Short mmCIF file of C-alpha atoms in Angstrom, two decimals:
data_model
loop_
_atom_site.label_atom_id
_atom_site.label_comp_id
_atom_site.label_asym_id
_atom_site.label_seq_id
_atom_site.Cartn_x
_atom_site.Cartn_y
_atom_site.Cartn_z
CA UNK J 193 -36.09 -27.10 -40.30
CA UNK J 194 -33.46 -29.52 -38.60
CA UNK J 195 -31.87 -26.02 -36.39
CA UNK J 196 -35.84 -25.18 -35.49
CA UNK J 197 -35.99 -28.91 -34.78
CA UNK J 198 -32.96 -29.02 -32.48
CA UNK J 199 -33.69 -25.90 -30.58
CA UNK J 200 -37.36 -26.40 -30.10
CA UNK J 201 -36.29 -30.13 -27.93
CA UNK J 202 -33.18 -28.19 -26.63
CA UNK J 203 -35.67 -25.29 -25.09
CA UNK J 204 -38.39 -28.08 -24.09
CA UNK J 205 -35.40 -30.12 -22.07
CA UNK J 206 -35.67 -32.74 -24.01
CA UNK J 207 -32.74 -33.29 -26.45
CA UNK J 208 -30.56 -34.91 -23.38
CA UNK J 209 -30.94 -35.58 -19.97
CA UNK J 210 -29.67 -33.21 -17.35
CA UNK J 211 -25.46 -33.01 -16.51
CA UNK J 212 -25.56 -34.33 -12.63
CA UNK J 213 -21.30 -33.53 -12.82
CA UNK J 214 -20.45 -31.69 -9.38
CA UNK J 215 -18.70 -28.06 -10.05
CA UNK J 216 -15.18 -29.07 -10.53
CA UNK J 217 -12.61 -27.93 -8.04
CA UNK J 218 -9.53 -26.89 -9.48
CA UNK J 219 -6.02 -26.81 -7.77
CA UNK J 220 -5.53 -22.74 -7.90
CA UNK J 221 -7.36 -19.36 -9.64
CA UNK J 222 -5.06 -18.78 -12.25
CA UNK J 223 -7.15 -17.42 -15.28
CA UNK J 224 -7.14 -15.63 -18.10
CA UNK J 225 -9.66 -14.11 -20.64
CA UNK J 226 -8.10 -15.84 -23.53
CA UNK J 227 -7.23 -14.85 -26.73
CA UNK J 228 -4.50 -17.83 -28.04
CA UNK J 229 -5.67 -21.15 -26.91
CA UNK J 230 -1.93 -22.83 -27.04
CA UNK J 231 -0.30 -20.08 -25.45
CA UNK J 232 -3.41 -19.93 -22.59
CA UNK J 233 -2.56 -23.89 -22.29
CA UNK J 234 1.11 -23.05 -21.67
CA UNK J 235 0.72 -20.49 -18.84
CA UNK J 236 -0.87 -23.53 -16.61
CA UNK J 237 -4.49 -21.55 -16.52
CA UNK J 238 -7.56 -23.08 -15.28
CA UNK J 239 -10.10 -20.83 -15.60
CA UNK J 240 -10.86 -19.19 -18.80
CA UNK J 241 -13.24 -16.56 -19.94
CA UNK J 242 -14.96 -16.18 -23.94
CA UNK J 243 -17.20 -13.58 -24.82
CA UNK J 244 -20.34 -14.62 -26.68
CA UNK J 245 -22.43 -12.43 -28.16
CA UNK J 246 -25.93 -13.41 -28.69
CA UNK J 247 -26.74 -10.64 -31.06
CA UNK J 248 -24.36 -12.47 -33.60
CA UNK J 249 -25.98 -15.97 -32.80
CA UNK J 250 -29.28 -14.51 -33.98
CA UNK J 251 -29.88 -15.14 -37.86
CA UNK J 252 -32.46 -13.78 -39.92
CA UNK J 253 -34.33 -16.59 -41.24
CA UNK J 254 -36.10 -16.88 -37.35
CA UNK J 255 -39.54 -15.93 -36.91
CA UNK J 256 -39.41 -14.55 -33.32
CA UNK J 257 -43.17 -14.42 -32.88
CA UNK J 258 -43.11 -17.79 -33.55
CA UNK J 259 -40.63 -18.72 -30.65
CA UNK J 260 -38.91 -19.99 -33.55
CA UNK J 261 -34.84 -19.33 -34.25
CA UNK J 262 -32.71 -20.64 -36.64
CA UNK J 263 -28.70 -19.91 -35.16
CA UNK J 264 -25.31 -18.88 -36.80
CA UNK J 265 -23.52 -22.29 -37.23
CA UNK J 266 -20.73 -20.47 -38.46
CA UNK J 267 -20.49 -18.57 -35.23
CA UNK J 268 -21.09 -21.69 -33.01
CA UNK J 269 -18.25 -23.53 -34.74
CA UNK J 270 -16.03 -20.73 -33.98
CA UNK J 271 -16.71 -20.93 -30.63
CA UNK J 272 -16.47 -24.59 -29.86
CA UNK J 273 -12.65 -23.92 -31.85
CA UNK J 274 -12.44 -21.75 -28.29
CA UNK J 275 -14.04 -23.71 -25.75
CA UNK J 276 -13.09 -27.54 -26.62
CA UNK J 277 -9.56 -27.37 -26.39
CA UNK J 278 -9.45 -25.25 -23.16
CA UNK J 279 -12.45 -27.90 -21.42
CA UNK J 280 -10.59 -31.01 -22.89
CA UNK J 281 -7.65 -29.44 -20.69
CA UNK J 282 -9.67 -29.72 -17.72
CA UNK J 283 -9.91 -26.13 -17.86
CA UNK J 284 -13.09 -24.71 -16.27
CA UNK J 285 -14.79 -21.95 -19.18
CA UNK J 286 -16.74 -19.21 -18.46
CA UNK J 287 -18.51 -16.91 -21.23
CA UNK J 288 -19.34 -13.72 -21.16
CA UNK J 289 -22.85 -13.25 -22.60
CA UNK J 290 -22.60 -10.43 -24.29
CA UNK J 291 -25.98 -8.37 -26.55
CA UNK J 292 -23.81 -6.01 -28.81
CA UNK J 293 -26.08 -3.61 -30.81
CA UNK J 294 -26.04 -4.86 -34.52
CA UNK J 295 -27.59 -1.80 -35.40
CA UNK J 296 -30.11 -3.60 -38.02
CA UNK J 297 -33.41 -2.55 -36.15
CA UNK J 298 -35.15 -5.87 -36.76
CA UNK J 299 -32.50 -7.77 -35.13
CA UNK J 300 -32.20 -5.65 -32.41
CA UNK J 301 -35.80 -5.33 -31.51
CA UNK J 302 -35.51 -9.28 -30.88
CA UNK J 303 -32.49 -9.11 -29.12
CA UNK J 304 -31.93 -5.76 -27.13
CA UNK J 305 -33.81 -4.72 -24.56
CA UNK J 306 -36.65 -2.02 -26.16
CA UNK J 307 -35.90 0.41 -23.79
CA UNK J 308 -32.32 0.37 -24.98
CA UNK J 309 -30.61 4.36 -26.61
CA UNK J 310 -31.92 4.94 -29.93
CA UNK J 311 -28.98 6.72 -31.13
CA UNK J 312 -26.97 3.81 -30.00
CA UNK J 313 -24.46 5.48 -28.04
CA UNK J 314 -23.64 2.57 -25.37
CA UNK J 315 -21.29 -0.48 -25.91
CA UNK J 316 -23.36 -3.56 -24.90
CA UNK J 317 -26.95 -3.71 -24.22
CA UNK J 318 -29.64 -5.00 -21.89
CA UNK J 319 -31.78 -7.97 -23.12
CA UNK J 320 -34.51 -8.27 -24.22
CA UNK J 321 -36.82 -10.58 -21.69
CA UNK J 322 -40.39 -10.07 -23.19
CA UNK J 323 -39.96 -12.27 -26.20
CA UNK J 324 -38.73 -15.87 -26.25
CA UNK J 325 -35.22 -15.03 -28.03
CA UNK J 326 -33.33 -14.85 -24.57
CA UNK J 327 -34.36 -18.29 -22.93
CA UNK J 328 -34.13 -19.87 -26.05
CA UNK J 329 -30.74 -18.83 -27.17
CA UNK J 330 -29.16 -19.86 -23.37
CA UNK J 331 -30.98 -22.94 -23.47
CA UNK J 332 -29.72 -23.48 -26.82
CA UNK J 333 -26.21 -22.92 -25.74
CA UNK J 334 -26.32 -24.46 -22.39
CA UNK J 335 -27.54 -27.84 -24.20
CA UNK J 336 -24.54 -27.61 -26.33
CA UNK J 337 -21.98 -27.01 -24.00
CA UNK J 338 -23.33 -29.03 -21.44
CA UNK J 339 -21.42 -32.50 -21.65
CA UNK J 340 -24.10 -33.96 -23.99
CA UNK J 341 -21.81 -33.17 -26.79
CA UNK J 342 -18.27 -33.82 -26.13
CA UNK J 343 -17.72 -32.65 -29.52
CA UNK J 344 -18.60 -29.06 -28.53
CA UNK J 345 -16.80 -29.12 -25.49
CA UNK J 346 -17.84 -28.13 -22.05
CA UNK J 347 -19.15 -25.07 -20.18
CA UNK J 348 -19.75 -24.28 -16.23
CA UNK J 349 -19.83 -20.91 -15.34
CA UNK J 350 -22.11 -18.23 -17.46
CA UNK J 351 -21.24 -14.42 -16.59
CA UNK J 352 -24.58 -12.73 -17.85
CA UNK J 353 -23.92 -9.19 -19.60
CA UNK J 354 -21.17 -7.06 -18.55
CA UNK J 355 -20.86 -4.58 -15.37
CA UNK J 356 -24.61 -4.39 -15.27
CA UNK J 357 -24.53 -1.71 -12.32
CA UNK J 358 -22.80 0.74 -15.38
CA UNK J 359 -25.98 0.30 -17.39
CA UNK J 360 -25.55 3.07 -19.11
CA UNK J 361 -22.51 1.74 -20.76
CA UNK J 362 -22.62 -1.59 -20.91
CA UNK J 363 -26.11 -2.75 -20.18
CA UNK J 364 -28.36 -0.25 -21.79
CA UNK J 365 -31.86 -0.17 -21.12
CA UNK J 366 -32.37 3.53 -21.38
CA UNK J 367 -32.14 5.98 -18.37
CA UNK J 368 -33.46 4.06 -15.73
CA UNK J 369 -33.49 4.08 -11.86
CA UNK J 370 -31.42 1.44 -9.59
CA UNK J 371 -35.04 -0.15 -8.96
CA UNK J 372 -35.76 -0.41 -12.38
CA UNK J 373 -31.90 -1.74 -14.10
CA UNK J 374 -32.04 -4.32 -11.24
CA UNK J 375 -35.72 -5.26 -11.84
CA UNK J 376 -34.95 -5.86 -15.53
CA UNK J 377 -31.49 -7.98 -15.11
CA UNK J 378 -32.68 -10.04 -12.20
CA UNK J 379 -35.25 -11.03 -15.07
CA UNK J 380 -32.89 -12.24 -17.69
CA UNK J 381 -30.37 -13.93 -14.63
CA UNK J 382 -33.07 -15.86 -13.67
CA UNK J 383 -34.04 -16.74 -17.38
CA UNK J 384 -30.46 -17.84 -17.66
CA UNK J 385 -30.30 -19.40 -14.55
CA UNK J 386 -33.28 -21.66 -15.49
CA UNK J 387 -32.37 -22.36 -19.08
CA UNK J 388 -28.76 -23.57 -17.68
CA UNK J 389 -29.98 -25.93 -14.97
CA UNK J 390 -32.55 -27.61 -17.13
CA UNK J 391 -28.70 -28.92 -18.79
CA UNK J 392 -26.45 -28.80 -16.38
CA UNK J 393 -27.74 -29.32 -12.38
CA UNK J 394 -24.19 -28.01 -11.34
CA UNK J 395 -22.93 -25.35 -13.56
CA UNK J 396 -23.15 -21.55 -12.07
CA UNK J 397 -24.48 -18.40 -13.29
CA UNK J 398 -22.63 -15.17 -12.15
CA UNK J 399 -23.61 -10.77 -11.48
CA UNK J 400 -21.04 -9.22 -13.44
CA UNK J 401 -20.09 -5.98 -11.92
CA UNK J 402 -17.42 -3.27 -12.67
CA UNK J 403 -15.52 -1.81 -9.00
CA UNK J 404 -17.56 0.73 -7.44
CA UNK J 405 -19.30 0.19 -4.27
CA UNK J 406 -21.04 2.93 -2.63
CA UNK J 407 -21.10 5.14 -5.67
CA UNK J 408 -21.68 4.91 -8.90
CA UNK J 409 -19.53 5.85 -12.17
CA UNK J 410 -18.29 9.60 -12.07
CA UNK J 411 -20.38 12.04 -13.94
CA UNK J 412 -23.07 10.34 -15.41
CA UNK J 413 -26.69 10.69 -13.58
CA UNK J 414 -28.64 7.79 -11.27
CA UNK J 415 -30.38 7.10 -13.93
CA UNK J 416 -27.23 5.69 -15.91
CA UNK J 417 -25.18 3.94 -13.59
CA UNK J 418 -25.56 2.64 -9.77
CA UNK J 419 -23.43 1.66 -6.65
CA UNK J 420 -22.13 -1.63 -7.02
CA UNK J 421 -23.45 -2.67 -3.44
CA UNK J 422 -26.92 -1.12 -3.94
CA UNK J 423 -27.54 -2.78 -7.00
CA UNK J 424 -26.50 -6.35 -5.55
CA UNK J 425 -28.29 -5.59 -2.27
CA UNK J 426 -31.36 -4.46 -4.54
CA UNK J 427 -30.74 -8.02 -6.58
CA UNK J 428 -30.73 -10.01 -3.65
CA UNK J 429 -34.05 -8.86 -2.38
CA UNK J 430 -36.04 -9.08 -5.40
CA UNK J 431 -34.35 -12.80 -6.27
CA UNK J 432 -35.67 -13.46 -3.04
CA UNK J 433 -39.46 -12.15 -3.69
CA UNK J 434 -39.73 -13.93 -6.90
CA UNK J 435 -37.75 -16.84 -5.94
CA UNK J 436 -34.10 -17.11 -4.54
CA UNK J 437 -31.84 -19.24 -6.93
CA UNK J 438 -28.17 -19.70 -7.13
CA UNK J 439 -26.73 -16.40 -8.40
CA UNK J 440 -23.02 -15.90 -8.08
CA UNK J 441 -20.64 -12.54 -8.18
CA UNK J 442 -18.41 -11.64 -11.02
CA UNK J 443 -16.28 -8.68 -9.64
CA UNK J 444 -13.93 -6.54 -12.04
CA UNK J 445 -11.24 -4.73 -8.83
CA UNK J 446 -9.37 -2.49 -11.31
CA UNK J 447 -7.58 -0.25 -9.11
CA UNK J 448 -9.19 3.07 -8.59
CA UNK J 449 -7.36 4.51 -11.14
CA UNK J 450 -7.07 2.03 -14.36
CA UNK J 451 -3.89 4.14 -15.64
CA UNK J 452 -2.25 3.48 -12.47
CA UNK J 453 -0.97 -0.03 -11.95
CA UNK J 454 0.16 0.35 -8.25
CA UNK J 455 -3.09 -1.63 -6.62
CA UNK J 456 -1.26 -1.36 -3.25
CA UNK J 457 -1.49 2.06 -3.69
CA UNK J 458 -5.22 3.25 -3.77
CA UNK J 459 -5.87 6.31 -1.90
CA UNK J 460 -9.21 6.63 -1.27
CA UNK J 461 -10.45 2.91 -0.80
CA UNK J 462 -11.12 1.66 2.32
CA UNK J 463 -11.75 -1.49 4.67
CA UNK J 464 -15.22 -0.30 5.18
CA UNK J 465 -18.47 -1.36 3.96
CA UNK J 466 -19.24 2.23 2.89
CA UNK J 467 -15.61 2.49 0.95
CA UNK J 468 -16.26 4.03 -2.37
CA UNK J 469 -14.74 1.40 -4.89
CA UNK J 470 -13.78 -2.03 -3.81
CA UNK J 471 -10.20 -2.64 -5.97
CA UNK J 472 -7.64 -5.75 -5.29
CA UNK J 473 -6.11 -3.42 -2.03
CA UNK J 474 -9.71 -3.37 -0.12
CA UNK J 475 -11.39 -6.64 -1.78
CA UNK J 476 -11.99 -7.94 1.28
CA UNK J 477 -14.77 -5.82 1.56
CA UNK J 478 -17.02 -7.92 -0.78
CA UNK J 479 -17.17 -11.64 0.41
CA UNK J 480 -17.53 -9.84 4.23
CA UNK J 481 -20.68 -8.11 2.74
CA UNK J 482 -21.67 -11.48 0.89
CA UNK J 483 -21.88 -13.16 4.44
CA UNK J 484 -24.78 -11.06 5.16
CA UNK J 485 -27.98 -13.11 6.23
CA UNK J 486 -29.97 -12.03 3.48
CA UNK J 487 -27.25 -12.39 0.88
CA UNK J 488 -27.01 -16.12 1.56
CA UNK J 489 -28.36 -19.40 -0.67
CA UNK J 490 -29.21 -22.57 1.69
CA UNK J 491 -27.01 -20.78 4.62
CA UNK J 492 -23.94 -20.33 2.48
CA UNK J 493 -22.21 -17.37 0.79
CA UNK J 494 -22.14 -16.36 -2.47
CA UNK J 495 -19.19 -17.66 -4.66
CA UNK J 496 -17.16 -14.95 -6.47
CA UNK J 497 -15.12 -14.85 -9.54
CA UNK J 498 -12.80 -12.30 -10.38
CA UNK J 499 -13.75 -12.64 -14.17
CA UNK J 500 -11.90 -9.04 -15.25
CA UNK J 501 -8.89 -7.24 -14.23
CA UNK J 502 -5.72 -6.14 -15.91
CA UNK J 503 -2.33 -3.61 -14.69
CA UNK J 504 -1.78 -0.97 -17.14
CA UNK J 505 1.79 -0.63 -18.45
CA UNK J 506 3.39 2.49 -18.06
CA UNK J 507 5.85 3.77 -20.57
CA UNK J 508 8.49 4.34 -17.83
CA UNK J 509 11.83 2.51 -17.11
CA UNK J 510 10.15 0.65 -14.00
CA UNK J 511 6.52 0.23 -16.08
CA UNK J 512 6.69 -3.36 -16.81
CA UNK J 513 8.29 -4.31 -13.25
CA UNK J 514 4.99 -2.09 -11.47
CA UNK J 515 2.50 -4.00 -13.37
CA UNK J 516 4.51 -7.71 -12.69
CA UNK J 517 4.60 -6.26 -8.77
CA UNK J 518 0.86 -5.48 -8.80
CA UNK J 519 -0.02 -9.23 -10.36
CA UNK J 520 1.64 -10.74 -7.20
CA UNK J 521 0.18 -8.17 -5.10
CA UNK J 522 -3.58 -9.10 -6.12
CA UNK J 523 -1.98 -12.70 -6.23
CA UNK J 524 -1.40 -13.11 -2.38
CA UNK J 525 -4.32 -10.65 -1.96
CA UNK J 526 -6.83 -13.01 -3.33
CA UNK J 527 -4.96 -16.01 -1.35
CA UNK J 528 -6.82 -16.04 1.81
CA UNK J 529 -10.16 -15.86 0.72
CA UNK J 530 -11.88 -18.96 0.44
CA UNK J 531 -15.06 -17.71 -1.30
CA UNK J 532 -13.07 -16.03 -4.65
CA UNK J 533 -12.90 -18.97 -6.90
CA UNK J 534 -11.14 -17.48 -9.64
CA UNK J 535 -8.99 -14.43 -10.61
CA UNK J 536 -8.91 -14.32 -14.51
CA UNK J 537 -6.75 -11.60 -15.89
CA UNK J 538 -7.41 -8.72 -18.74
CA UNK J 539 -5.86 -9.15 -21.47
CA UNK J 540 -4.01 -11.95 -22.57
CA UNK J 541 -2.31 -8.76 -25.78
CA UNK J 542 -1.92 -5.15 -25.50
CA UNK J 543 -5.11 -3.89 -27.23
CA UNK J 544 -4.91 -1.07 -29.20
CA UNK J 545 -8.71 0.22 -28.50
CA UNK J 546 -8.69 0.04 -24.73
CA UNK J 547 -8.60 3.64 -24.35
CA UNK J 548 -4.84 3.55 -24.01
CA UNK J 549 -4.50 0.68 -21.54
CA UNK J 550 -1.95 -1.56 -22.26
CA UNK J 551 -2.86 -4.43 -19.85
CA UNK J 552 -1.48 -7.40 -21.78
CA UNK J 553 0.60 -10.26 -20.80
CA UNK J 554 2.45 -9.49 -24.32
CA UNK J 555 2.47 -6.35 -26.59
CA UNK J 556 0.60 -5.67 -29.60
CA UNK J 557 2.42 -5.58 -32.72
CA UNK J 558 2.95 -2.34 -34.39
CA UNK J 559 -0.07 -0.94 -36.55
CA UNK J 560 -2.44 -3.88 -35.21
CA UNK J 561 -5.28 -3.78 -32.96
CA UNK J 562 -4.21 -6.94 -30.63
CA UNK J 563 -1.62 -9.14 -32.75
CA UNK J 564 0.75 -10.76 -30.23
CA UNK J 565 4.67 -9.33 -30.77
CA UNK J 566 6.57 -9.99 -27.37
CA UNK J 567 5.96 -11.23 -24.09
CA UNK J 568 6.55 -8.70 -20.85
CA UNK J 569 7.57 -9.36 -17.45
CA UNK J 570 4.52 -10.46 -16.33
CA UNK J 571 4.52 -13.39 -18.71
CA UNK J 572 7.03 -15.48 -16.82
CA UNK J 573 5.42 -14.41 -13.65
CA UNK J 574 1.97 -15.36 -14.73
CA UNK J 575 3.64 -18.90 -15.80
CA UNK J 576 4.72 -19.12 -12.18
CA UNK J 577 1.68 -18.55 -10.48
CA UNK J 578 0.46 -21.59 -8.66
CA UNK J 579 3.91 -23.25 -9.08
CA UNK J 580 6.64 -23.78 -6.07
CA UNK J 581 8.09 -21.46 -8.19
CA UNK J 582 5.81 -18.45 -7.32
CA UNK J 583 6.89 -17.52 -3.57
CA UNK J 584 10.81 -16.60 -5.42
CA UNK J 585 9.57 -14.91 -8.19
CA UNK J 586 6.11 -13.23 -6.17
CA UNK J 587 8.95 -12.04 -3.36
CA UNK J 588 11.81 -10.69 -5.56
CA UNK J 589 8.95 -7.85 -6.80
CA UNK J 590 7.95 -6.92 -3.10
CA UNK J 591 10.46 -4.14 -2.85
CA UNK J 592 8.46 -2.90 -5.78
CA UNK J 593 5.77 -1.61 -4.14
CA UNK J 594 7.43 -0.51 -0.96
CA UNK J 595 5.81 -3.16 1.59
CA UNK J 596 7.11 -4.79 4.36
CA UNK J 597 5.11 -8.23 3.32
CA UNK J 598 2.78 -9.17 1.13
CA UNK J 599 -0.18 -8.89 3.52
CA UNK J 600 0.58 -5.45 4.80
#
């Protein structure tokens, strides 16, 4: 009764008063999705990424019709273990909310969205807006993590689902059209949105996207997955019919080709605003399109996060020194643009189910999935970045990718 207790004055506003703190302003984007907390500290970060998923916060003592949820304190001690260390730090934390399928239908009818694949072939799904489970469990959360509770620690940016114009994949709703996948997440962002600034006036709520632009992932059908720039042109106009509020971008610029690690390299991006993918070598492409009329809040641009990229390692002689080059290449890339806020990098260890990426900062250990065994080139030039060390370090890996300069 105490956990009904807390969330039912959590949901109704009432457990503290609203977080007035402006959005901090840190000195650089240096970020990474983090997976050791000391080690993140040591690299100088200060912007960090945690996944939460929901579907796990969801225990089975609630009584949904009720609006009433009892949560996994287990699971929310875990994560404060993440987040308190890295906010006490000064470091500004983003999560990831994630709905993983828990394949127990009576959890997931509360949770997913009831559209969502039956057969449950899709990694994360949509969620569910017609019950009270969403709103509840971000309001929940964003009360925690919202200052009132320096015990917890301290949240400001909420990324909501994963690469939503992918829906097929990673937001699954079922085969739907572009009207219909943006209809349904512009729902839940705005639940978010309004859960999280009943806590915290000042904290931001982010699109997360993957990196195509004018079309949409190869070989699957309209119905599955959209153009990156349709979807967030589709967004924008519906946030504005219902309501504009203060949505934010989360952009993922893999290069075109995730097994190929030389970003300068992409041949079939362009500087255009039809350009089919928009990676680190063409990113320019998105805050120009953000400064749209109709894309603005209160006259201003949308901010944007890079909240997930990573340089695959090739098993060559020259592997580790191509995916150090194309670090400082997005690096110096991102420099200019004062609307990107952060660039957090994917992963922090080699992963061993990343469909043969090996993005890490370190390797995996033998025979595990993402044990840390040894740091690459890219560590000490990840520790660097930000530093009056960088320009020696960024400059020495130029000839690398066969530039003249950095802004070629």
């Amino acid at each position: 009764m105490r956990h009904l207790l807390l969330l039912c004055l959590a949901f109704a506003g009432f457990a503290s008063a609203q977080n007035t703190d402006p959005f901090p302003n840190p000195p650089n984007v240096k970020g990474i999705q983090v997976q050791m907390t000391d080690d993140a500290l040591a690299l100088g970060i200060h912007h960090a990424t945690i996944n939460v998923n929901i579907t796990a916060l969801y225990s089975p003592q609630s009584k949904p019709e009720a609006g009433e949820f009892v949560w996994n304190q287990g699971y929310l001690a875990s994560l404060d273990r993440q987040i308190k260390p890295l906010s006490d730090a000064g470091i500004i934390v983003y999560l990831i909310i994630i709905a993983y399928p828990s394949k127990n239908p009576a959890i997931d009818a509360v949770v997913l969205h009831p559209g969502h694949r039956q057969d449950y072939k899709f990694t994360v799904g949509a969620v569910n807006t017609a019950n009270r489970f969403f709103p509840a469990v971000i309001g929940m959360l964003a009360e925690r993590w919202s200052s009132a509770h320096p015990e917890h620690g301290r949240v400001w940016g909420w990324i909501i689902g994963n690469e939503a114009n992918s829906h097929f994949l990673w937001n699954n709703l079922g085969l739907a059209p572009l009207e219909t996948a943006v209809s349904e997440y512009e729902k839940a962002v705005r639940l978010a949105h309004e859960a999280i600034r009943r806590h915290s006036q000042q904290a931001r709520v982010y699109l997360s996207f993957d990196h195509h632009w004018s079309i949409g992932m190869h070989n699957v059908s309209p119905q599955e997955a959209t153009p990156g720039r349709d979807f967030l042109d589709t967004f924008a106009r519906l946030a504005r019919e219902r309501g504009d509020f203060d949505w934010n971008v989360a952009w993922h610029p893999y290069p075109e080709d995730l097994g190929n690690p030389r970003a300068w390299a992409d041949k079939n991006v362009t500087h255009a605003d039809d350009t089919i993918k928009v990676t680190f070598k063409n990113l320019d492409v998105l805050p120009k399109h953000l400064e749209k009329s109709e894309l603005l809040y209160q006259g201003k641009p949308r901010r944007i996060i890079l909240s997930e990229q990573g340089f695959h390692t090739l098993l060559t002689p020259d592997g580790e020194k191509l995916q150090a080059a194309a670090y400082a290449y997005a690096w110096e890339k991102i420099q200019p643009m004062p609307t990107v806020d952060a660039f957090i990098y994917h992963r922090h260890v080699d992963h061993a189910h990343e469909g043969g990426l090996r993005l890490g900062l370190w390797r995996n250990a033998p025979n595990s999935v993402a044990d840390p065994h040894s740091k690459k080139l890219i560590y000490e030039l990840f520790k660097k970045a930000g530093t009056p060390e960088w320009r020696t370090a960024a400059d020495t890996l130029l000839p690398v990718t066969g530039l003249k300069a950095w802004n070629e």
